[in-house]
CSV table of C-alpha atoms in Angstrom, one decimal:
chain,number,residue,atom,x,y,z
A,1,UNK,CA,0.0,0.0,0.0
A,2,UNK,CA,2.9,2.4,0.9
A,3,UNK,CA,4.4,1.7,-2.5
A,4,UNK,CA,1.1,2.5,-4.3
A,5,UNK,CA,0.8,5.8,-2.3
A,6,UNK,CA,4.4,6.8,-3.1
A,7,UNK,CA,4.1,6.1,-6.8
A,8,UNK,CA,0.8,8.0,-6.9
A,9,UNK,CA,2.4,10.9,-5.0
A,10,UNK,CA,5.2,11.1,-7.6
A,11,UNK,CA,2.8,11.0,-10.5
A,12,UNK,CA,0.6,13.8,-9.1
A,13,UNK,CA,3.6,16.0,-8.0
A,14,UNK,CA,5.3,15.7,-11.3
A,15,UNK,CA,2.2,16.4,-13.3
A,16,UNK,CA,1.5,19.4,-11.1
A,17,UNK,CA,5.1,20.8,-11.4
A,18,UNK,CA,10.4,20.7,-14.6
A,19,UNK,CA,46.6,27.7,-13.0
A,20,UNK,CA,49.9,27.9,-11.2
A,21,UNK,CA,50.8,26.0,-8.1
A,22,UNK,CA,49.9,27.9,-4.9
A,23,UNK,CA,52.6,29.2,-2.6
A,24,UNK,CA,53.0,28.1,1.0
A,25,UNK,CA,51.3,31.3,2.1
A,26,UNK,CA,48.4,30.8,-0.3
A,27,UNK,CA,48.0,27.2,0.9
A,28,UNK,CA,47.8,28.4,4.5
A,29,UNK,CA,45.3,31.2,3.6
A,30,UNK,CA,43.2,28.6,1.7
A,31,UNK,CA,43.4,26.2,4.6
A,32,UNK,CA,42.3,28.9,7.1
A,33,UNK,CA,39.4,29.9,4.8
A,34,UNK,CA,38.3,26.3,4.5
A,35,UNK,CA,38.5,25.8,8.3
A,36,UNK,CA,36.5,29.0,8.9
A,37,UNK,CA,33.9,28.0,6.3
A,38,UNK,CA,33.6,24.6,8.0
A,39,UNK,CA,33.1,26.2,11.4
A,40,UNK,CA,30.5,28.6,10.0
A,41,UNK,CA,28.4,25.9,8.3
A,42,UNK,CA,25.1,25.5,10.0
A,43,UNK,CA,24.5,22.3,11.9
A,44,UNK,CA,20.9,21.1,11.8
A,45,UNK,CA,19.5,18.8,14.5
A,46,UNK,CA,15.8,19.0,13.8
A,47,UNK,CA,15.3,18.0,10.2
A,48,UNK,CA,12.0,17.4,8.4
A,49,UNK,CA,12.2,15.5,5.1
A,50,UNK,CA,9.2,15.7,2.8
A,51,UNK,CA,10.2,13.1,0.2
A,52,UNK,CA,11.2,9.5,0.7
A,53,UNK,CA,14.3,9.8,-1.6
A,54,UNK,CA,15.5,12.8,0.5
A,55,UNK,CA,15.0,10.8,3.7
A,56,UNK,CA,17.1,7.9,2.4
A,57,UNK,CA,19.9,10.3,1.4
A,58,UNK,CA,19.9,11.9,4.9
A,59,UNK,CA,20.1,8.5,6.6
A,60,UNK,CA,23.0,7.5,4.4
A,61,UNK,CA,24.8,10.7,5.3
A,62,UNK,CA,24.5,9.7,9.0
A,63,UNK,CA,21.7,12.1,9.9
A,64,UNK,CA,19.0,9.7,10.9
A,65,UNK,CA,19.1,10.8,14.6
A,66,UNK,CA,18.6,14.4,13.5
A,67,UNK,CA,15.4,13.7,11.5
A,68,UNK,CA,12.3,14.6,13.5
A,69,UNK,CA,9.7,14.2,10.7
A,70,UNK,CA,9.1,12.6,7.3
A,71,UNK,CA,6.3,12.3,4.8
A,72,UNK,CA,3.3,10.0,5.2
A,73,UNK,CA,4.6,7.8,2.4
A,74,UNK,CA,8.1,7.3,3.9
A,75,UNK,CA,8.8,3.7,4.8
A,76,UNK,CA,12.5,3.2,4.6
A,77,UNK,CA,14.7,2.7,6.5
A,78,UNK,CA,12.7,1.0,9.2
A,79,UNK,CA,13.6,3.7,11.7
A,80,UNK,CA,11.2,6.2,9.9
A,81,UNK,CA,8.2,4.5,11.6
A,82,UNK,CA,9.3,6.3,14.8
A,83,UNK,CA,9.3,9.7,13.1
A,84,UNK,CA,6.4,12.2,13.0
A,85,UNK,CA,4.5,12.1,9.7
A,86,UNK,CA,3.6,15.0,7.5
A,87,UNK,CA,1.3,15.0,4.5
A,88,UNK,CA,3.5,16.2,1.7
A,89,UNK,CA,0.5,16.8,-0.5
A,90,UNK,CA,-1.1,19.2,1.9
A,91,UNK,CA,1.3,20.7,4.3
A,92,UNK,CA,0.0,22.0,7.6
A,93,UNK,CA,1.9,25.1,8.8
A,94,UNK,CA,0.9,24.8,12.4
A,95,UNK,CA,1.9,21.1,12.6
A,96,UNK,CA,5.3,21.9,11.0
A,97,UNK,CA,5.9,24.8,13.4
A,98,UNK,CA,5.0,22.6,16.4
A,99,UNK,CA,7.8,20.1,15.4
A,100,UNK,CA,10.3,23.0,15.7
A,101,UNK,CA,12.4,22.1,12.7
A,102,UNK,CA,15.6,24.0,11.8
A,103,UNK,CA,15.8,22.4,8.3
A,104,UNK,CA,13.1,21.3,5.9
A,105,UNK,CA,14.2,19.3,2.9
A,106,UNK,CA,11.5,19.5,0.2
A,107,UNK,CA,11.1,18.6,-3.5
A,108,UNK,CA,11.3,21.3,-6.0
A,109,UNK,CA,7.7,20.7,-7.2
A,110,UNK,CA,6.5,21.8,-3.7
A,111,UNK,CA,7.5,25.4,-4.5
A,112,UNK,CA,4.2,25.5,-6.5
A,113,UNK,CA,2.1,23.1,-4.4
A,114,UNK,CA,3.1,24.3,-0.9
A,115,UNK,CA,5.1,27.4,-1.7
A,116,UNK,CA,3.2,29.8,0.5
A,117,UNK,CA,3.4,27.5,3.5
A,118,UNK,CA,7.1,26.8,3.1
A,119,UNK,CA,7.9,30.5,2.4
A,120,UNK,CA,6.1,31.5,5.6
A,121,UNK,CA,8.3,29.0,7.5
A,122,UNK,CA,11.4,30.5,5.8
A,123,UNK,CA,10.3,33.9,7.0
A,124,UNK,CA,10.3,32.6,10.5
A,125,UNK,CA,14.0,31.6,10.2
A,126,UNK,CA,13.6,27.9,9.2
A,127,UNK,CA,16.0,26.8,6.5
A,128,UNK,CA,14.1,25.3,3.5
A,129,UNK,CA,16.0,23.5,0.8
A,130,UNK,CA,14.4,22.3,-2.5
A,131,UNK,CA,15.9,19.2,-4.0
A,132,UNK,CA,15.7,19.1,-7.8
A,133,UNK,CA,13.8,16.3,-9.6
A,134,UNK,CA,16.6,13.9,-10.8
A,135,UNK,CA,16.0,12.4,-14.2
A,136,UNK,CA,19.5,10.9,-14.8
A,137,UNK,CA,22.1,9.1,-12.7
A,138,UNK,CA,24.3,12.2,-12.7
A,139,UNK,CA,21.4,14.3,-11.4
A,140,UNK,CA,20.9,11.8,-8.6
A,141,UNK,CA,24.5,12.1,-7.6
A,142,UNK,CA,24.1,15.8,-7.7
A,143,UNK,CA,21.2,15.6,-5.2
A,144,UNK,CA,23.5,13.6,-2.9
A,145,UNK,CA,26.0,16.4,-3.1
A,146,UNK,CA,23.3,19.1,-2.6
A,147,UNK,CA,22.0,17.5,0.6
A,148,UNK,CA,25.6,16.9,1.8
A,149,UNK,CA,26.5,20.5,1.2
A,150,UNK,CA,23.5,22.0,3.1
A,151,UNK,CA,24.0,19.6,6.0
A,152,UNK,CA,27.8,19.9,6.3
A,153,UNK,CA,28.2,16.3,5.2
A,154,UNK,CA,30.1,16.9,2.0
A,155,UNK,CA,32.7,14.2,2.6
A,156,UNK,CA,30.1,11.6,3.3
A,157,UNK,CA,28.1,12.7,0.2
A,158,UNK,CA,31.2,12.2,-1.9
A,159,UNK,CA,31.7,8.8,-0.5
A,160,UNK,CA,28.0,8.0,-1.2
A,161,UNK,CA,28.3,9.1,-4.8
A,162,UNK,CA,31.4,7.0,-5.3
A,163,UNK,CA,29.9,3.9,-3.8
A,164,UNK,CA,26.6,4.2,-5.6
A,165,UNK,CA,28.3,4.8,-9.0
A,166,UNK,CA,30.4,1.7,-8.4
A,167,UNK,CA,27.3,-0.5,-7.7
A,168,UNK,CA,25.4,1.0,-10.6
A,169,UNK,CA,28.3,0.4,-13.0
A,170,UNK,CA,28.3,-3.3,-11.9
A,171,UNK,CA,24.6,-3.6,-12.7
A,172,UNK,CA,24.9,-2.0,-16.1
A,173,UNK,CA,28.0,-4.1,-17.0
A,174,UNK,CA,25.8,-7.2,-17.0
A,175,UNK,CA,23.0,-5.8,-19.3
A,176,UNK,CA,22.6,-8.1,-22.4
A,177,UNK,CA,23.3,-6.4,-25.7
A,178,UNK,CA,20.7,-7.2,-28.4
A,179,UNK,CA,20.6,-5.8,-31.9
A,180,UNK,CA,16.8,-5.4,-31.4
A,181,UNK,CA,16.0,-3.9,-28.1
A,182,UNK,CA,13.1,-5.4,-26.1
A,183,UNK,CA,10.0,-3.1,-25.9
A,184,UNK,CA,8.7,-2.5,-22.4
A,185,UNK,CA,5.5,-1.1,-21.0
A,186,UNK,CA,6.0,0.3,-17.5
A,187,UNK,CA,2.7,0.6,-15.5
A,188,UNK,CA,3.1,2.9,-12.6
A,189,UNK,CA,-0.6,2.9,-11.7
A,190,UNK,CA,-3.6,0.7,-12.8
A,191,UNK,CA,-6.4,2.3,-10.9
A,192,UNK,CA,-8.5,4.3,-11.2
A,193,UNK,CA,-6.7,4.8,-14.5
A,194,UNK,CA,-3.6,3.4,-16.2
A,195,UNK,CA,-0.6,5.6,-16.0
A,196,UNK,CA,2.9,5.2,-17.5
A,197,UNK,CA,6.1,7.1,-17.8
A,198,UNK,CA,7.1,8.6,-21.1
A,199,UNK,CA,10.3,10.4,-22.2
A,200,UNK,CA,11.9,13.0,-20.0
A,201,UNK,CA,11.3,10.8,-16.9
A,202,UNK,CA,13.8,8.8,-14.9
A,203,UNK,CA,11.9,5.6,-15.7
A,204,UNK,CA,12.5,6.2,-19.5
A,205,UNK,CA,16.1,7.0,-18.8
A,206,UNK,CA,16.6,3.7,-16.9
A,207,UNK,CA,15.1,1.7,-19.8
A,208,UNK,CA,17.6,3.4,-22.1
A,209,UNK,CA,20.5,2.6,-19.8
A,210,UNK,CA,19.3,-1.1,-19.8
A,211,UNK,CA,19.3,-1.3,-23.6
A,212,UNK,CA,15.5,-1.5,-23.7
A,213,UNK,CA,12.9,0.6,-25.5
A,214,UNK,CA,10.0,2.3,-23.7
A,215,UNK,CA,6.8,1.5,-25.5
A,216,UNK,CA,5.5,5.0,-24.8
A,217,UNK,CA,8.6,7.0,-25.5
A,218,UNK,CA,6.5,9.0,-28.0
A,219,UNK,CA,4.8,10.8,-25.0
A,220,UNK,CA,6.4,13.1,-22.5
A,221,UNK,CA,6.2,12.8,-18.7
A,222,UNK,CA,3.7,10.8,-16.7
A,223,UNK,CA,0.7,10.1,-18.8
A,224,UNK,CA,-2.7,8.4,-18.6
A,225,UNK,CA,-3.0,5.8,-21.3
A,226,UNK,CA,-5.8,3.6,-22.6
A,227,UNK,CA,-6.0,-0.2,-22.8
A,228,UNK,CA,-6.4,0.2,-26.6
A,229,UNK,CA,-3.2,2.2,-26.9
A,230,UNK,CA,-1.2,-0.5,-25.0
A,231,UNK,CA,-2.7,-3.2,-27.2
A,232,UNK,CA,-1.6,-1.3,-30.3
A,233,UNK,CA,1.9,-0.9,-29.0
A,234,UNK,CA,2.1,-4.7,-28.3
A,235,UNK,CA,5.2,-4.6,-26.0
A,236,UNK,CA,7.5,-7.5,-25.4
A,237,UNK,CA,7.4,-7.1,-21.6
A,238,UNK,CA,4.8,-5.7,-19.2
A,239,UNK,CA,6.2,-4.4,-15.9
A,240,UNK,CA,4.3,-3.0,-13.0
A,241,UNK,CA,6.2,-0.7,-10.6
A,242,UNK,CA,3.1,-0.2,-8.4
A,243,UNK,CA,4.2,-2.4,-5.5
A,244,UNK,CA,2.0,-5.4,-6.2
A,245,UNK,CA,3.2,-9.0,-6.8
A,246,UNK,CA,3.6,-10.6,-10.2
A,247,UNK,CA,0.7,-12.9,-9.5
A,248,UNK,CA,-1.5,-9.9,-8.6
A,249,UNK,CA,-0.5,-8.0,-11.7
A,250,UNK,CA,-1.4,-11.1,-13.8
A,251,UNK,CA,-4.9,-11.0,-12.3
A,252,UNK,CA,-5.2,-7.3,-13.3
A,253,UNK,CA,-4.0,-8.1,-16.9
A,254,UNK,CA,-6.4,-11.0,-17.3
A,255,UNK,CA,-9.3,-8.7,-16.6
A,256,UNK,CA,-8.4,-6.5,-19.5
A,257,UNK,CA,-10.1,-7.5,-22.7
A,258,UNK,CA,-7.7,-8.0,-25.6
A,259,UNK,CA,-4.6,-8.3,-23.5
A,260,UNK,CA,-4.5,-12.0,-23.9
A,261,UNK,CA,-3.3,-11.4,-27.5
A,262,UNK,CA,-0.3,-9.3,-26.4
A,263,UNK,CA,3.1,-10.9,-27.1
A,264,UNK,CA,4.2,-10.2,-23.5
A,265,UNK,CA,1.2,-12.1,-22.1
A,266,UNK,CA,1.5,-15.0,-24.6
A,267,UNK,CA,5.1,-15.5,-23.7
A,268,UNK,CA,4.6,-15.0,-19.9
A,269,UNK,CA,6.6,-11.8,-19.8
A,270,UNK,CA,4.4,-10.1,-17.2
A,271,UNK,CA,6.7,-8.8,-14.4
A,272,UNK,CA,6.6,-6.8,-11.2
A,273,UNK,CA,9.4,-4.8,-9.6
A,274,UNK,CA,9.8,-2.9,-6.3
A,275,UNK,CA,8.4,0.5,-7.2
A,276,UNK,CA,10.1,2.2,-4.3
A,277,UNK,CA,13.6,1.3,-5.5
A,278,UNK,CA,13.2,2.5,-9.0
A,279,UNK,CA,11.0,5.5,-8.4
A,280,UNK,CA,13.0,7.0,-5.6
A,281,UNK,CA,16.1,8.8,-7.0
A,282,UNK,CA,18.2,7.8,-3.9
A,283,UNK,CA,20.9,5.5,-2.6
A,284,UNK,CA,19.1,2.3,-3.5
A,285,UNK,CA,18.9,3.1,-7.2
A,286,UNK,CA,21.4,0.4,-8.0
A,287,UNK,CA,19.0,-2.2,-6.5
A,288,UNK,CA,16.1,-0.7,-8.6
A,289,UNK,CA,18.2,-0.9,-11.8
A,290,UNK,CA,19.1,-4.5,-11.0
A,291,UNK,CA,15.5,-5.5,-10.4
A,292,UNK,CA,14.4,-3.8,-13.6
A,293,UNK,CA,17.2,-5.4,-15.6
A,294,UNK,CA,16.4,-8.9,-14.3
A,295,UNK,CA,12.7,-8.4,-15.1
A,296,UNK,CA,13.4,-7.3,-18.7
A,297,UNK,CA,15.9,-10.1,-19.3
A,298,UNK,CA,14.5,-12.8,-16.9
A,299,UNK,CA,15.1,-15.7,-19.2
A,300,UNK,CA,18.7,-14.8,-20.1
């Protein structure tokens, strides 16, 4: 259920939102400046994170004990169950103030959705940072650095970037190379309507990195699609990212008239992956890529 809520939140939010060597003296001056800058960096001990991916980054940077609140769809790591919950879709100013945060880590799309609330908190001296919507691996690594910089954990962020890159590279190294790429339909929501991810989304980017083709790469962003359009595309693989099991997804597919003639259904290529891992641009993205890779190339 949490996965369904998280994926739905993502869809709604994104639809609503887009020299010469130094002398010894120079070295000493630079060192003094660096030390002074380090001392002047604010230290935050009451952090509220309004997106699960931001929360996971903060924990990886060793700031779990400093987090006092998370969004209602946060479920990882397990420790978040002990944190106060805030509805990221409808922020309550009084509730946020009562938690006495000194730092709020938000998603850039919330500038439009909850801009007035967050601005009023900034006016009261609370630091509010907006994390950009990452659509590539490099942009994910940039968010690690961004969070690390604002929290004074730049060294830890650099280590996180290095480690994550290493794990991602290992996953991509084992991607089969076919002359004809498999076509994939990614279903991010099946009720009340079917939604998928088109181009200019991280999901589409991941498929490209995995040498696969998005069946709906002719649309942009997160789109509602009809059963008829899916049948017309006739993808090689159907994959749900909604947080339901493969057997549950098969039941959904069997209720759709005409889907029995799809190549993916005929060949048993109906798959399910952990939606949290591939939809959250965070430290577990290598696990998400691995699951998606294995779902696409299950028989290889």
